[in-house]
DNA sequence: TACTATT
């Protein structure tokens, strides 16, 4: 039914409304199809926008690849179709050998002759330095099962080499990338846990911790009204803006004395609750006589004295401070207070996208941000039904962009207003509506 | 660096 050397192809950039039956005609013109499967989500059955395609004949696959790959764009797609051997075809991995300790003057042909007895050689390249001199290694191919030493390994010492021949499986792309990252990480010290907390992004980490404290306050205080959630989120915003460098006041989480600019610098009372190791205070129990809203102020940001004789309700104070702050930074703050829904529990991620106008594309995320941090960051603006940071499949490293979906457009707009241009370190977040699938349709 | 896929 199918040739033994048939190639399974991965097909990407397929509109989600096209099923196998729609795709078949497109691919059939290159040969008889053995199998065509649109990829679906295991749980939701959702069309993933890609497929696997196997032709009966290897040649058909090659023809389809060269005719279609990056050559044509299916209706409604922004990028051209992808047609290439599936990862499962194992190209490039498990079949490439590294050979070290070659003689400086050995050529590709010498090496080919050496390895010919072990099987057909696909490719053989000697790695050379800038001066053209051999660096003593080459990439070749030849059969030896994993876990087994190649018969040539250590078998002989080439003229001029300092030790015997080295033959092993070459690093995969992933291994190479990881190795490079480790080298870089070593220079930057970013794999040191201390610097994750207190290094380049330390201030931002603190802001996140404060946000979490604020969210805890909003979620746990059963007596809190929606305004508390707003105030909590706004407090966090202030903290984050401190971090951004837009605000001169130092952010000292444990000091409890930072104040946003433009806000009363009257003496701030010390925080009664014990300061946790993370720099924010645990919530005081409701029974200790504290007002329910007090936890909001335990983030180390306390814009107004709680005991001020002129204003009784701390929440009112918080809101006043928030408006005051919003007045100073209208572009960043104006729309939030209107658009704030009540905090809701995090919905488990099953649905990927919200309705049109509810899905955000976020760029310039810090490298260390994952789905959880992205969720945290956007939770203050509404029900986050999905938050996904895109990661490189080979390295598991963030690509520094992601998607956040809300259940309503108002939240999405509020998030854009507040977070677009939000400065983190040297970068500013870009937060905008995800491009609609149909690029022609204005929204 | 730029818009979610590799059973």
PDB file of C-alpha atoms in Angstrom, chain A residues 131-425:
ATOM      1  CA  UNK A 131      41.629  29.583   8.405  1.00  0.00           C
ATOM      2  CA  UNK A 132      40.331  26.484   6.657  1.00  0.00           C
ATOM      3  CA  UNK A 133      42.283  24.175   8.904  1.00  0.00           C
ATOM      4  CA  UNK A 134      40.478  21.130  10.180  1.00  0.00           C
ATOM      5  CA  UNK A 135      39.251  21.472  13.712  1.00  0.00           C
ATOM      6  CA  UNK A 136      39.633  17.765  14.019  1.00  0.00           C
ATOM      7  CA  UNK A 137      36.004  16.797  13.799  1.00  0.00           C
ATOM      8  CA  UNK A 138      33.454  16.046  11.168  1.00  0.00           C
ATOM      9  CA  UNK A 139      29.769  15.281  10.915  1.00  0.00           C
ATOM     10  CA  UNK A 140      28.993  12.103   9.135  1.00  0.00           C
ATOM     11  CA  UNK A 141      26.536   9.284   9.133  1.00  0.00           C
ATOM     12  CA  UNK A 142      26.794   5.620   9.754  1.00  0.00           C
ATOM     13  CA  UNK A 143      24.875   2.995  11.584  1.00  0.00           C
ATOM     14  CA  UNK A 144      25.460   2.170  15.207  1.00  0.00           C
ATOM     15  CA  UNK A 145      22.619   1.660  17.624  1.00  0.00           C
ATOM     16  CA  UNK A 146      22.274   3.987  20.584  1.00  0.00           C
ATOM     17  CA  UNK A 147      24.155   2.897  23.627  1.00  0.00           C
ATOM     18  CA  UNK A 148      26.724   1.058  21.569  1.00  0.00           C
ATOM     19  CA  UNK A 149      30.218   2.231  20.966  1.00  0.00           C
ATOM     20  CA  UNK A 150      31.030   2.651  17.328  1.00  0.00           C
ATOM     21  CA  UNK A 151      33.637   0.076  16.307  1.00  0.00           C
ATOM     22  CA  UNK A 152      35.935   2.830  15.146  1.00  0.00           C
ATOM     23  CA  UNK A 153      35.810   4.705  18.446  1.00  0.00           C
ATOM     24  CA  UNK A 154      39.258   4.588  20.013  1.00  0.00           C
ATOM     25  CA  UNK A 155      40.358   2.140  17.366  1.00  0.00           C
ATOM     26  CA  UNK A 156      43.285   4.140  16.073  1.00  0.00           C
ATOM     27  CA  UNK A 157      45.187   7.348  16.481  1.00  0.00           C
ATOM     28  CA  UNK A 158      45.430   9.589  13.468  1.00  0.00           C
ATOM     29  CA  UNK A 159      48.723  11.173  12.526  1.00  0.00           C
ATOM     30  CA  UNK A 160      49.181  14.375  14.455  1.00  0.00           C
ATOM     31  CA  UNK A 161      46.212  13.771  16.760  1.00  0.00           C
ATOM     32  CA  UNK A 162      46.715  13.899  20.495  1.00  0.00           C
ATOM     33  CA  UNK A 163      44.578  10.876  21.248  1.00  0.00           C
ATOM     34  CA  UNK A 164      42.644   8.104  19.582  1.00  0.00           C
ATOM     35  CA  UNK A 165      39.682   8.583  17.285  1.00  0.00           C
ATOM     36  CA  UNK A 166      36.428   9.721  18.873  1.00  0.00           C
ATOM     37  CA  UNK A 167      33.171   8.499  17.358  1.00  0.00           C
ATOM     38  CA  UNK A 168      29.865   9.263  18.995  1.00  0.00           C
ATOM     39  CA  UNK A 169      26.387  10.439  18.208  1.00  0.00           C
ATOM     40  CA  UNK A 170      26.306  14.107  17.397  1.00  0.00           C
ATOM     41  CA  UNK A 171      24.445  16.501  19.623  1.00  0.00           C
ATOM     42  CA  UNK A 172      20.904  17.080  18.564  1.00  0.00           C
ATOM     43  CA  UNK A 173      19.799  20.625  17.884  1.00  0.00           C
ATOM     44  CA  UNK A 174      18.258  20.617  21.294  1.00  0.00           C
ATOM     45  CA  UNK A 175      21.420  19.528  22.990  1.00  0.00           C
ATOM     46  CA  UNK A 176      23.390  22.105  21.106  1.00  0.00           C
ATOM     47  CA  UNK A 177      21.018  24.866  22.058  1.00  0.00           C
ATOM     48  CA  UNK A 178      21.014  23.772  25.651  1.00  0.00           C
ATOM     49  CA  UNK A 179      24.776  23.681  25.694  1.00  0.00           C
ATOM     50  CA  UNK A 180      24.940  27.172  24.272  1.00  0.00           C
ATOM     51  CA  UNK A 181      22.417  28.388  26.788  1.00  0.00           C
ATOM     52  CA  UNK A 182      24.380  26.899  29.590  1.00  0.00           C
ATOM     53  CA  UNK A 183      27.443  28.720  28.394  1.00  0.00           C
ATOM     54  CA  UNK A 184      25.586  31.974  28.275  1.00  0.00           C
ATOM     55  CA  UNK A 185      23.912  31.287  31.559  1.00  0.00           C
ATOM     56  CA  UNK A 186      27.264  30.655  33.132  1.00  0.00           C
ATOM     57  CA  UNK A 187      28.399  34.095  32.028  1.00  0.00           C
ATOM     58  CA  UNK A 188      25.261  35.787  33.234  1.00  0.00           C
ATOM     59  CA  UNK A 189      24.801  33.685  36.311  1.00  0.00           C
ATOM     60  CA  UNK A 190      21.103  33.311  35.589  1.00  0.00           C
ATOM     61  CA  UNK A 191      20.918  29.722  36.728  1.00  0.00           C
ATOM     62  CA  UNK A 192      21.836  30.809  40.203  1.00  0.00           C
ATOM     63  CA  UNK A 193      18.611  30.796  42.234  1.00  0.00           C
ATOM     64  CA  UNK A 194      19.657  33.915  44.116  1.00  0.00           C
ATOM     65  CA  UNK A 195      19.836  35.947  40.969  1.00  0.00           C
ATOM     66  CA  UNK A 196      16.486  34.733  39.805  1.00  0.00           C
ATOM     67  CA  UNK A 197      15.065  36.465  42.842  1.00  0.00           C
ATOM     68  CA  UNK A 198      17.311  39.462  43.057  1.00  0.00           C
ATOM     69  CA  UNK A 199      19.054  39.787  39.735  1.00  0.00           C
ATOM     70  CA  UNK A 200      18.152  41.785  36.694  1.00  0.00           C
ATOM     71  CA  UNK A 201      14.459  41.047  37.061  1.00  0.00           C
ATOM     72  CA  UNK A 202      14.460  40.976  40.815  1.00  0.00           C
ATOM     73  CA  UNK A 203      12.456  44.128  41.097  1.00  0.00           C
ATOM     74  CA  UNK A 204       9.918  42.754  38.734  1.00  0.00           C
ATOM     75  CA  UNK A 205       9.731  39.523  40.667  1.00  0.00           C
ATOM     76  CA  UNK A 206       8.950  41.598  43.691  1.00  0.00           C
ATOM     77  CA  UNK A 207       6.180  43.315  41.844  1.00  0.00           C
ATOM     78  CA  UNK A 208       4.720  39.971  40.939  1.00  0.00           C
ATOM     79  CA  UNK A 209       4.901  38.825  44.501  1.00  0.00           C
ATOM     80  CA  UNK A 210       3.111  41.930  45.531  1.00  0.00           C
ATOM     81  CA  UNK A 211       0.493  41.349  42.948  1.00  0.00           C
ATOM     82  CA  UNK A 212      -0.008  37.884  44.289  1.00  0.00           C
ATOM     83  CA  UNK A 213      -0.413  39.312  47.741  1.00  0.00           C
ATOM     84  CA  UNK A 214      -2.945  41.739  46.406  1.00  0.00           C
ATOM     85  CA  UNK A 215      -4.817  38.990  44.648  1.00  0.00           C
ATOM     86  CA  UNK A 216      -4.808  36.933  47.791  1.00  0.00           C
ATOM     87  CA  UNK A 217      -6.371  39.840  49.533  1.00  0.00           C
ATOM     88  CA  UNK A 218      -9.013  40.106  46.894  1.00  0.00           C
ATOM     89  CA  UNK A 219      -9.742  36.423  46.728  1.00  0.00           C
ATOM     90  CA  UNK A 220      -9.682  35.554  50.389  1.00  0.00           C
ATOM     91  CA  UNK A 221     -11.375  38.452  52.062  1.00  0.00           C
ATOM     92  CA  UNK A 222     -14.938  37.278  52.151  1.00  0.00           C
ATOM     93  CA  UNK A 223     -16.107  40.699  53.265  1.00  0.00           C
ATOM     94  CA  UNK A 224     -14.388  42.488  50.434  1.00  0.00           C
ATOM     95  CA  UNK A 225     -16.515  44.144  47.849  1.00  0.00           C
ATOM     96  CA  UNK A 226     -15.494  44.450  44.219  1.00  0.00           C
ATOM     97  CA  UNK A 227     -13.894  47.746  44.987  1.00  0.00           C
ATOM     98  CA  UNK A 228     -11.371  45.925  47.087  1.00  0.00           C
ATOM     99  CA  UNK A 229     -10.342  43.924  44.093  1.00  0.00           C
ATOM    100  CA  UNK A 230     -10.008  47.087  42.106  1.00  0.00           C
ATOM    101  CA  UNK A 231      -7.985  48.740  44.772  1.00  0.00           C
ATOM    102  CA  UNK A 232      -5.800  45.688  45.173  1.00  0.00           C
ATOM    103  CA  UNK A 233      -5.095  45.569  41.498  1.00  0.00           C
ATOM    104  CA  UNK A 234      -4.415  49.252  41.407  1.00  0.00           C
ATOM    105  CA  UNK A 235      -2.005  48.970  44.271  1.00  0.00           C
ATOM    106  CA  UNK A 236      -0.215  46.344  42.291  1.00  0.00           C
ATOM    107  CA  UNK A 237      -0.136  48.593  39.283  1.00  0.00           C
ATOM    108  CA  UNK A 238       1.516  51.257  41.324  1.00  0.00           C
ATOM    109  CA  UNK A 239       4.060  48.792  42.541  1.00  0.00           C
ATOM    110  CA  UNK A 240       4.725  47.662  39.036  1.00  0.00           C
ATOM    111  CA  UNK A 241       5.136  51.187  37.851  1.00  0.00           C
ATOM    112  CA  UNK A 242       7.640  51.762  40.520  1.00  0.00           C
ATOM    113  CA  UNK A 243       9.518  48.865  39.085  1.00  0.00           C
ATOM    114  CA  UNK A 244       9.286  50.171  35.586  1.00  0.00           C
ATOM    115  CA  UNK A 245      11.556  53.025  36.339  1.00  0.00           C
ATOM    116  CA  UNK A 246       8.899  55.580  35.476  1.00  0.00           C
ATOM    117  CA  UNK A 247       8.641  56.414  39.109  1.00  0.00           C
ATOM    118  CA  UNK A 248      11.528  57.585  41.155  1.00  0.00           C
ATOM    119  CA  UNK A 249      10.410  56.279  44.519  1.00  0.00           C
ATOM    120  CA  UNK A 250      12.360  53.184  45.465  1.00  0.00           C
ATOM    121  CA  UNK A 251      10.405  49.996  45.800  1.00  0.00           C
ATOM    122  CA  UNK A 252      11.269  48.374  49.053  1.00  0.00           C
ATOM    123  CA  UNK A 253       8.794  45.636  49.693  1.00  0.00           C
ATOM    124  CA  UNK A 254       9.506  45.192  53.338  1.00  0.00           C
ATOM    125  CA  UNK A 255       9.747  48.821  54.235  1.00  0.00           C
ATOM    126  CA  UNK A 256       6.098  49.686  53.821  1.00  0.00           C
ATOM    127  CA  UNK A 257       7.024  53.230  53.050  1.00  0.00           C
ATOM    128  CA  UNK A 258       7.014  53.514  49.277  1.00  0.00           C
ATOM    129  CA  UNK A 259       4.609  55.977  47.857  1.00  0.00           C
ATOM    130  CA  UNK A 260       3.594  56.543  44.291  1.00  0.00           C
ATOM    131  CA  UNK A 261       4.300  60.017  43.040  1.00  0.00           C
ATOM    132  CA  UNK A 262       1.679  62.670  43.316  1.00  0.00           C
ATOM    133  CA  UNK A 263       0.244  60.982  46.318  1.00  0.00           C
ATOM    134  CA  UNK A 264       0.403  62.282  49.801  1.00  0.00           C
ATOM    135  CA  UNK A 265       3.772  61.705  51.362  1.00  0.00           C
ATOM    136  CA  UNK A 266       2.386  62.006  54.836  1.00  0.00           C
ATOM    137  CA  UNK A 267       4.019  59.642  57.287  1.00  0.00           C
ATOM    138  CA  UNK A 268       2.948  56.092  56.746  1.00  0.00           C
ATOM    139  CA  UNK A 269       2.088  53.976  59.729  1.00  0.00           C
ATOM    140  CA  UNK A 270       4.109  50.896  60.223  1.00  0.00           C
ATOM    141  CA  UNK A 271       2.523  47.679  59.148  1.00  0.00           C
ATOM    142  CA  UNK A 272       1.120  45.698  61.996  1.00  0.00           C
ATOM    143  CA  UNK A 273       1.222  42.318  60.334  1.00  0.00           C
ATOM    144  CA  UNK A 274       4.506  40.429  60.347  1.00  0.00           C
ATOM    145  CA  UNK A 275       6.531  40.769  57.217  1.00  0.00           C
ATOM    146  CA  UNK A 276       6.938  37.501  55.373  1.00  0.00           C
ATOM    147  CA  UNK A 277      10.172  36.351  53.866  1.00  0.00           C
ATOM    148  CA  UNK A 278       8.908  37.224  50.431  1.00  0.00           C
ATOM    149  CA  UNK A 279       8.678  40.819  51.322  1.00  0.00           C
ATOM    150  CA  UNK A 280       4.965  40.933  51.760  1.00  0.00           C
ATOM    151  CA  UNK A 281       2.841  40.307  54.757  1.00  0.00           C
ATOM    152  CA  UNK A 282       0.637  37.325  55.288  1.00  0.00           C
ATOM    153  CA  UNK A 283      -3.020  38.198  55.651  1.00  0.00           C
ATOM    154  CA  UNK A 284      -4.001  39.060  59.145  1.00  0.00           C
ATOM    155  CA  UNK A 285      -6.860  36.932  60.426  1.00  0.00           C
ATOM    156  CA  UNK A 286     -10.277  38.478  60.124  1.00  0.00           C
ATOM    157  CA  UNK A 287     -10.849  38.163  63.862  1.00  0.00           C
ATOM    158  CA  UNK A 288      -8.056  40.457  64.910  1.00  0.00           C
ATOM    159  CA  UNK A 289     -10.154  43.545  64.638  1.00  0.00           C
ATOM    160  CA  UNK A 290      -8.562  44.761  61.453  1.00  0.00           C
ATOM    161  CA  UNK A 291     -10.870  45.950  58.760  1.00  0.00           C
ATOM    162  CA  UNK A 292     -11.282  43.369  56.041  1.00  0.00           C
ATOM    163  CA  UNK A 293      -9.604  45.589  53.527  1.00  0.00           C
ATOM    164  CA  UNK A 294      -6.438  46.014  55.490  1.00  0.00           C
ATOM    165  CA  UNK A 295      -4.547  43.216  53.681  1.00  0.00           C
ATOM    166  CA  UNK A 296      -4.526  45.377  50.617  1.00  0.00           C
ATOM    167  CA  UNK A 297      -2.082  47.630  52.301  1.00  0.00           C
ATOM    168  CA  UNK A 298       0.294  44.973  53.382  1.00  0.00           C
ATOM    169  CA  UNK A 299       2.067  44.889  50.074  1.00  0.00           C
ATOM    170  CA  UNK A 300       4.471  47.521  51.158  1.00  0.00           C
ATOM    171  CA  UNK A 301       2.561  50.134  49.238  1.00  0.00           C
ATOM    172  CA  UNK A 302       0.507  52.241  51.536  1.00  0.00           C
ATOM    173  CA  UNK A 303      -0.397  55.492  49.908  1.00  0.00           C
ATOM    174  CA  UNK A 304      -2.356  56.947  52.779  1.00  0.00           C
ATOM    175  CA  UNK A 305      -2.137  56.716  56.497  1.00  0.00           C
ATOM    176  CA  UNK A 306      -4.816  54.320  57.583  1.00  0.00           C
ATOM    177  CA  UNK A 307      -5.402  56.225  60.760  1.00  0.00           C
ATOM    178  CA  UNK A 308      -5.936  59.527  59.046  1.00  0.00           C
ATOM    179  CA  UNK A 309      -8.477  61.422  61.113  1.00  0.00           C
ATOM    180  CA  UNK A 310     -10.122  62.936  58.091  1.00  0.00           C
ATOM    181  CA  UNK A 311     -11.046  59.827  56.162  1.00  0.00           C
ATOM    182  CA  UNK A 312     -12.656  56.937  57.883  1.00  0.00           C
ATOM    183  CA  UNK A 313     -12.797  54.211  55.303  1.00  0.00           C
ATOM    184  CA  UNK A 314      -9.475  52.845  54.096  1.00  0.00           C
ATOM    185  CA  UNK A 315     -11.105  51.619  50.942  1.00  0.00           C
ATOM    186  CA  UNK A 316     -12.198  55.102  50.102  1.00  0.00           C
ATOM    187  CA  UNK A 317      -8.688  56.212  50.706  1.00  0.00           C
ATOM    188  CA  UNK A 318      -7.364  53.579  48.415  1.00  0.00           C
ATOM    189  CA  UNK A 319      -9.783  54.518  45.737  1.00  0.00           C
ATOM    190  CA  UNK A 320      -9.009  58.167  46.163  1.00  0.00           C
ATOM    191  CA  UNK A 321      -5.341  57.416  45.867  1.00  0.00           C
ATOM    192  CA  UNK A 322      -5.994  55.367  42.811  1.00  0.00           C
ATOM    193  CA  UNK A 323      -7.854  58.194  41.152  1.00  0.00           C
ATOM    194  CA  UNK A 324      -5.183  60.580  42.170  1.00  0.00           C
ATOM    195  CA  UNK A 325      -2.667  58.310  40.596  1.00  0.00           C
ATOM    196  CA  UNK A 326      -4.796  57.856  37.541  1.00  0.00           C
ATOM    197  CA  UNK A 327      -4.919  61.589  37.169  1.00  0.00           C
ATOM    198  CA  UNK A 328      -1.162  61.658  37.059  1.00  0.00           C
ATOM    199  CA  UNK A 329      -0.986  58.835  34.513  1.00  0.00           C
ATOM    200  CA  UNK A 330      -4.255  59.085  32.653  1.00  0.00           C
ATOM    201  CA  UNK A 331      -3.159  57.106  29.637  1.00  0.00           C
ATOM    202  CA  UNK A 332      -2.311  54.149  31.759  1.00  0.00           C
ATOM    203  CA  UNK A 333      -5.242  54.148  34.073  1.00  0.00           C
ATOM    204  CA  UNK A 334      -8.355  55.867  32.891  1.00  0.00           C
ATOM    205  CA  UNK A 335     -10.400  52.918  31.628  1.00  0.00           C
ATOM    206  CA  UNK A 336      -9.619  50.337  34.238  1.00  0.00           C
ATOM    207  CA  UNK A 337     -11.992  51.296  36.957  1.00  0.00           C
ATOM    208  CA  UNK A 338     -14.982  51.031  34.647  1.00  0.00           C
ATOM    209  CA  UNK A 339     -14.011  47.735  33.214  1.00  0.00           C
ATOM    210  CA  UNK A 340     -13.350  45.824  36.341  1.00  0.00           C
ATOM    211  CA  UNK A 341     -15.364  42.700  36.917  1.00  0.00           C
ATOM    212  CA  UNK A 342     -15.357  40.857  40.174  1.00  0.00           C
ATOM    213  CA  UNK A 343     -12.446  38.545  40.727  1.00  0.00           C
ATOM    214  CA  UNK A 344     -13.343  35.031  39.733  1.00  0.00           C
ATOM    215  CA  UNK A 345     -11.554  31.765  40.412  1.00  0.00           C
ATOM    216  CA  UNK A 346      -9.087  30.716  37.783  1.00  0.00           C
ATOM    217  CA  UNK A 347     -10.843  28.547  35.276  1.00  0.00           C
ATOM    218  CA  UNK A 348      -8.844  25.493  34.286  1.00  0.00           C
ATOM    219  CA  UNK A 349      -7.332  25.939  30.893  1.00  0.00           C
ATOM    220  CA  UNK A 350      -9.299  24.006  28.395  1.00  0.00           C
ATOM    221  CA  UNK A 351     -10.585  26.641  26.093  1.00  0.00           C
ATOM    222  CA  UNK A 352      -7.900  28.316  24.125  1.00  0.00           C
ATOM    223  CA  UNK A 353      -9.560  31.338  22.661  1.00  0.00           C
ATOM    224  CA  UNK A 354     -12.275  33.657  23.740  1.00  0.00           C
ATOM    225  CA  UNK A 355     -14.683  35.401  21.438  1.00  0.00           C
ATOM    226  CA  UNK A 356     -13.407  37.888  18.909  1.00  0.00           C
ATOM    227  CA  UNK A 357     -12.034  40.960  20.621  1.00  0.00           C
ATOM    228  CA  UNK A 358     -11.217  39.062  23.796  1.00  0.00           C
ATOM    229  CA  UNK A 359      -7.879  37.617  22.763  1.00  0.00           C
ATOM    230  CA  UNK A 360      -4.670  39.477  23.298  1.00  0.00           C
ATOM    231  CA  UNK A 361      -1.293  39.067  21.737  1.00  0.00           C
ATOM    232  CA  UNK A 362       1.469  40.012  24.142  1.00  0.00           C
ATOM    233  CA  UNK A 363       5.001  40.630  23.041  1.00  0.00           C
ATOM    234  CA  UNK A 364       8.248  41.442  24.834  1.00  0.00           C
ATOM    235  CA  UNK A 365       7.504  39.270  27.792  1.00  0.00           C
ATOM    236  CA  UNK A 366      10.420  38.641  30.122  1.00  0.00           C
ATOM    237  CA  UNK A 367      12.199  35.459  29.222  1.00  0.00           C
ATOM    238  CA  UNK A 368      11.358  33.821  32.543  1.00  0.00           C
ATOM    239  CA  UNK A 369       7.629  34.379  32.265  1.00  0.00           C
ATOM    240  CA  UNK A 370       5.537  31.258  31.980  1.00  0.00           C
ATOM    241  CA  UNK A 371       1.825  30.678  31.647  1.00  0.00           C
ATOM    242  CA  UNK A 372       1.322  31.167  35.370  1.00  0.00           C
ATOM    243  CA  UNK A 373       3.028  34.541  35.457  1.00  0.00           C
ATOM    244  CA  UNK A 374       1.158  35.661  32.391  1.00  0.00           C
ATOM    245  CA  UNK A 375      -2.106  34.674  34.011  1.00  0.00           C
ATOM    246  CA  UNK A 376      -1.188  36.518  37.187  1.00  0.00           C
ATOM    247  CA  UNK A 377      -0.320  39.591  35.270  1.00  0.00           C
ATOM    248  CA  UNK A 378      -3.640  39.785  33.466  1.00  0.00           C
ATOM    249  CA  UNK A 379      -5.939  38.439  36.127  1.00  0.00           C
ATOM    250  CA  UNK A 380      -6.678  41.910  37.497  1.00  0.00           C
ATOM    251  CA  UNK A 381      -8.469  42.829  34.310  1.00  0.00           C
ATOM    252  CA  UNK A 382     -11.036  40.078  34.248  1.00  0.00           C
ATOM    253  CA  UNK A 383     -11.634  36.392  33.790  1.00  0.00           C
ATOM    254  CA  UNK A 384      -8.588  34.967  32.132  1.00  0.00           C
ATOM    255  CA  UNK A 385      -9.848  31.920  30.298  1.00  0.00           C
ATOM    256  CA  UNK A 386      -6.458  31.139  28.845  1.00  0.00           C
ATOM    257  CA  UNK A 387      -2.922  32.420  29.074  1.00  0.00           C
ATOM    258  CA  UNK A 388      -0.210  30.847  27.013  1.00  0.00           C
ATOM    259  CA  UNK A 389       3.402  31.805  26.664  1.00  0.00           C
ATOM    260  CA  UNK A 390       4.861  30.455  23.510  1.00  0.00           C
ATOM    261  CA  UNK A 391       7.846  28.242  23.960  1.00  0.00           C
ATOM    262  CA  UNK A 392      10.420  26.940  21.597  1.00  0.00           C
ATOM    263  CA  UNK A 393       9.649  23.312  21.058  1.00  0.00           C
ATOM    264  CA  UNK A 394      13.282  22.288  20.964  1.00  0.00           C
ATOM    265  CA  UNK A 395      14.511  24.196  24.000  1.00  0.00           C
ATOM    266  CA  UNK A 396      11.385  24.804  26.078  1.00  0.00           C
ATOM    267  CA  UNK A 397      12.475  28.409  26.281  1.00  0.00           C
ATOM    268  CA  UNK A 398       9.940  31.182  26.108  1.00  0.00           C
ATOM    269  CA  UNK A 399       9.785  32.959  22.809  1.00  0.00           C
ATOM    270  CA  UNK A 400       8.818  36.040  24.797  1.00  0.00           C
ATOM    271  CA  UNK A 401       5.372  36.300  23.367  1.00  0.00           C
ATOM    272  CA  UNK A 402       2.072  34.824  24.313  1.00  0.00           C
ATOM    273  CA  UNK A 403      -1.667  34.990  24.280  1.00  0.00           C
ATOM    274  CA  UNK A 404      -4.205  35.886  26.880  1.00  0.00           C
ATOM    275  CA  UNK A 405      -7.921  35.382  26.418  1.00  0.00           C
ATOM    276  CA  UNK A 406     -10.666  36.976  28.447  1.00  0.00           C
ATOM    277  CA  UNK A 407     -14.319  36.115  28.425  1.00  0.00           C
ATOM    278  CA  UNK A 408     -15.348  39.602  27.410  1.00  0.00           C
ATOM    279  CA  UNK A 409     -13.963  42.379  25.235  1.00  0.00           C
ATOM    280  CA  UNK A 410     -14.150  45.013  27.948  1.00  0.00           C
ATOM    281  CA  UNK A 411     -11.619  43.201  30.066  1.00  0.00           C
ATOM    282  CA  UNK A 412      -9.415  42.790  27.028  1.00  0.00           C
ATOM    283  CA  UNK A 413      -9.565  46.508  26.320  1.00  0.00           C
ATOM    284  CA  UNK A 414      -8.840  47.335  29.929  1.00  0.00           C
ATOM    285  CA  UNK A 415      -5.805  45.076  29.805  1.00  0.00           C
ATOM    286  CA  UNK A 416      -4.579  46.733  26.640  1.00  0.00           C
ATOM    287  CA  UNK A 417      -5.023  50.176  28.107  1.00  0.00           C
ATOM    288  CA  UNK A 418      -3.174  49.324  31.264  1.00  0.00           C
ATOM    289  CA  UNK A 419      -0.508  46.956  30.057  1.00  0.00           C
ATOM    290  CA  UNK A 420       0.443  48.041  26.568  1.00  0.00           C
ATOM    291  CA  UNK A 421       3.741  49.851  26.880  1.00  0.00           C
ATOM    292  CA  UNK A 422       4.208  48.564  30.400  1.00  0.00           C
ATOM    293  CA  UNK A 423       7.893  48.717  31.025  1.00  0.00           C
ATOM    294  CA  UNK A 424       9.752  45.723  32.321  1.00  0.00           C
ATOM    295  CA  UNK A 425      13.473  46.093  32.528  1.00  0.00           C
TER     296      UNK A 425
END
